[in-house]
Coordinates of C-alpha atoms in Angstrom, one line a residue:
X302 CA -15.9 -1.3 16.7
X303 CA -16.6 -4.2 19.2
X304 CA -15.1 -7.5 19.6
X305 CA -17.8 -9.4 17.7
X306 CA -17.7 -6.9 14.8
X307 CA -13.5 -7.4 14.9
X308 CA -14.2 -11.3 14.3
X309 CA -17.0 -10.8 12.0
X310 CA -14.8 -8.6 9.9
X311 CA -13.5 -9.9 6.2
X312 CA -10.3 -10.0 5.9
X313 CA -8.9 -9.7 2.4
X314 CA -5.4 -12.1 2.1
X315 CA -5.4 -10.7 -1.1
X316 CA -5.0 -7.3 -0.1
X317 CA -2.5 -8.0 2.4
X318 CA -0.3 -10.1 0.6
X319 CA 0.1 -7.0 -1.8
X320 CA 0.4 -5.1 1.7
X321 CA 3.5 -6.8 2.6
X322 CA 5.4 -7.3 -0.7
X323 CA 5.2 -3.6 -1.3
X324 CA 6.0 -2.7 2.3
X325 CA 9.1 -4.6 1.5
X326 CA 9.5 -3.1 -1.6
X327 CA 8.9 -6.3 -3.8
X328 CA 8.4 -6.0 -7.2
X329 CA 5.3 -8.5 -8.4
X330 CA 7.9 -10.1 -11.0
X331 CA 10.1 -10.3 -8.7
X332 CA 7.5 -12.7 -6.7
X333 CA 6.7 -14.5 -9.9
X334 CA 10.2 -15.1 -10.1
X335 CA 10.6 -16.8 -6.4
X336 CA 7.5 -18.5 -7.2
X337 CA 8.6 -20.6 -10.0
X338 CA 8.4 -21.1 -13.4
X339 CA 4.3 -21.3 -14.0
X340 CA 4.1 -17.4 -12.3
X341 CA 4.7 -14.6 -14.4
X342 CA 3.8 -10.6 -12.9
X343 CA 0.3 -10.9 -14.5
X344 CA -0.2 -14.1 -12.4
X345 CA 0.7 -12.4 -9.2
X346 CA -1.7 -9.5 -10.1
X347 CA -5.0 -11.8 -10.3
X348 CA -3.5 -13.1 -7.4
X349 CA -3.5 -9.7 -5.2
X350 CA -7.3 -9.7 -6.5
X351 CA -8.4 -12.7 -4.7
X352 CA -10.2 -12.6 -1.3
X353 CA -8.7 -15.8 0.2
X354 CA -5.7 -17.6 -1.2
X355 CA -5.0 -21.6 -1.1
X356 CA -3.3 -22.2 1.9
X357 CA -0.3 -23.5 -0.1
X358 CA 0.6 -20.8 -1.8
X359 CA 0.0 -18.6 1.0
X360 CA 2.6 -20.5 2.6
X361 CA 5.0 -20.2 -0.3
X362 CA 4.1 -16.5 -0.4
X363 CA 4.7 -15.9 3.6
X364 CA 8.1 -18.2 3.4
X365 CA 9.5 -15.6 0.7
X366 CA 8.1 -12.5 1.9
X367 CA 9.8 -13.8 5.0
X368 CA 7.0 -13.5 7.0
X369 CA 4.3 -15.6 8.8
X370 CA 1.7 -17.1 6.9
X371 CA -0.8 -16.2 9.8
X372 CA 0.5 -12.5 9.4
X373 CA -0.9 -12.4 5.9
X374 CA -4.4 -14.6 7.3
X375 CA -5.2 -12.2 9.9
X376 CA -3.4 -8.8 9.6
X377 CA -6.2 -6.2 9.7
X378 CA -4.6 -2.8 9.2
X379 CA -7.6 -0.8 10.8
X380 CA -7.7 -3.1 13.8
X381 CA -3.8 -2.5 14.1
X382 CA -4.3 1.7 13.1
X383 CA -6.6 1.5 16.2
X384 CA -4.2 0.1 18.8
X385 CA -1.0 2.1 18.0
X386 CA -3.5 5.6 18.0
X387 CA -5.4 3.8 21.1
X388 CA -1.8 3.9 23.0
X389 CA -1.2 7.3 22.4
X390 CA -3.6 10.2 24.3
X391 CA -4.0 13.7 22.8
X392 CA -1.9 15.4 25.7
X393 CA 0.9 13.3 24.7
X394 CA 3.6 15.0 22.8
X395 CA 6.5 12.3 22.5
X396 CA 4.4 11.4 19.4
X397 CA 4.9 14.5 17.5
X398 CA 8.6 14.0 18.6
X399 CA 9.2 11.2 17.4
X400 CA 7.7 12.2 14.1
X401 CA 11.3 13.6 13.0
X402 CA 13.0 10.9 14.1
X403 CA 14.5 8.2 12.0
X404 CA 13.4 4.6 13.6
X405 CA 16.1 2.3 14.7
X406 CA 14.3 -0.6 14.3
X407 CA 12.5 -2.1 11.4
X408 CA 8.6 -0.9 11.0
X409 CA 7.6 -4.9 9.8
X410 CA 9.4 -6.5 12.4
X411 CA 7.0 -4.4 14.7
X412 CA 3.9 -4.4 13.1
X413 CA 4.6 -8.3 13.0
X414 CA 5.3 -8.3 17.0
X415 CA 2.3 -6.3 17.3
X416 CA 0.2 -9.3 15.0
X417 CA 1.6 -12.0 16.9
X418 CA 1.3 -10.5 20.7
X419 CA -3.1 -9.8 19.4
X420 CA -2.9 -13.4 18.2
X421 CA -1.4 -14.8 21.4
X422 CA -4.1 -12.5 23.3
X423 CA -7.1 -14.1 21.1
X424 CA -5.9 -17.4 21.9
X425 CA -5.9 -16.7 25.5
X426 CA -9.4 -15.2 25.4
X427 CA -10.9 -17.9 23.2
X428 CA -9.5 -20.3 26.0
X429 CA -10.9 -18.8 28.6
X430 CA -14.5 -18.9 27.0
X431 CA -13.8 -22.5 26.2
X432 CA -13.2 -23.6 29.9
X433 CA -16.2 -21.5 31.1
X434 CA -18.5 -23.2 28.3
X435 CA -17.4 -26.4 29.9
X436 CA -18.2 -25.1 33.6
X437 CA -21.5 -24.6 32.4

């Protein structure tokens, strides 16, 4: 997939938002519940069916998921499948090792330092295409 077709690419808020409540093991009441009173488990349901999602309550959503809002924007788990098997090559076994191995760190906090480090690198790209536009 190329750079233009990365950009180009939908990504569903909806999707993810359902993405990181269940990767932290969040029930959808139990969203409702942080939410406030006008949210009930139903609520949050239509909610995970929505393609984009007001930016406030994407905020509300990121604050209690604990999480940044721009994580729940942007995170494309195909993009982010791609890397992690992009760093690993076929001859390289520590992979299979580490299969039976019991992680020391937590798998968010890396996917999230993973999401952060590709947004930092867009930024930096989109920067440089900016100050060559103006050169021009």
């Amino acid at each position: 997939m190329s750079y233009t077709d990365m950009q180009n690419k939908k990504i569903h808020q909806d999707r993810n938002i359902k993405r990181f409540r269940e990767m932290l093991g969040i029930k959808q009441e139990a969203l409702a519940f942080e939410l406030g009173d006008d949210w009930n488990q139903k609520k949050i349901s239509l909610l995970e069916q929505k393609e984009t999602v007001e930016s406030e309550i994407l905020a509300q959503v990121a604050q209690i998921l604990k999480v940044p809002a721009e994580a729940i924007e942007n995170f494309d788990e195909e993009q982010a499948v791609n890397i992690i098997s992009n760093t690993f090559t076929s001859n390289d076994t520590s992979t299979l090792n580490a299969i039976n191995v019991q992680p020391t760190f937590n798998p968010l906090d890396k996917m999230v330092e993973l999401y952060e480090r590709m947004l930092q690198q867009q930024k930096e790209m989109i920067e440089k295409l900016e100050r060559l536009i103006e050169k021009k």
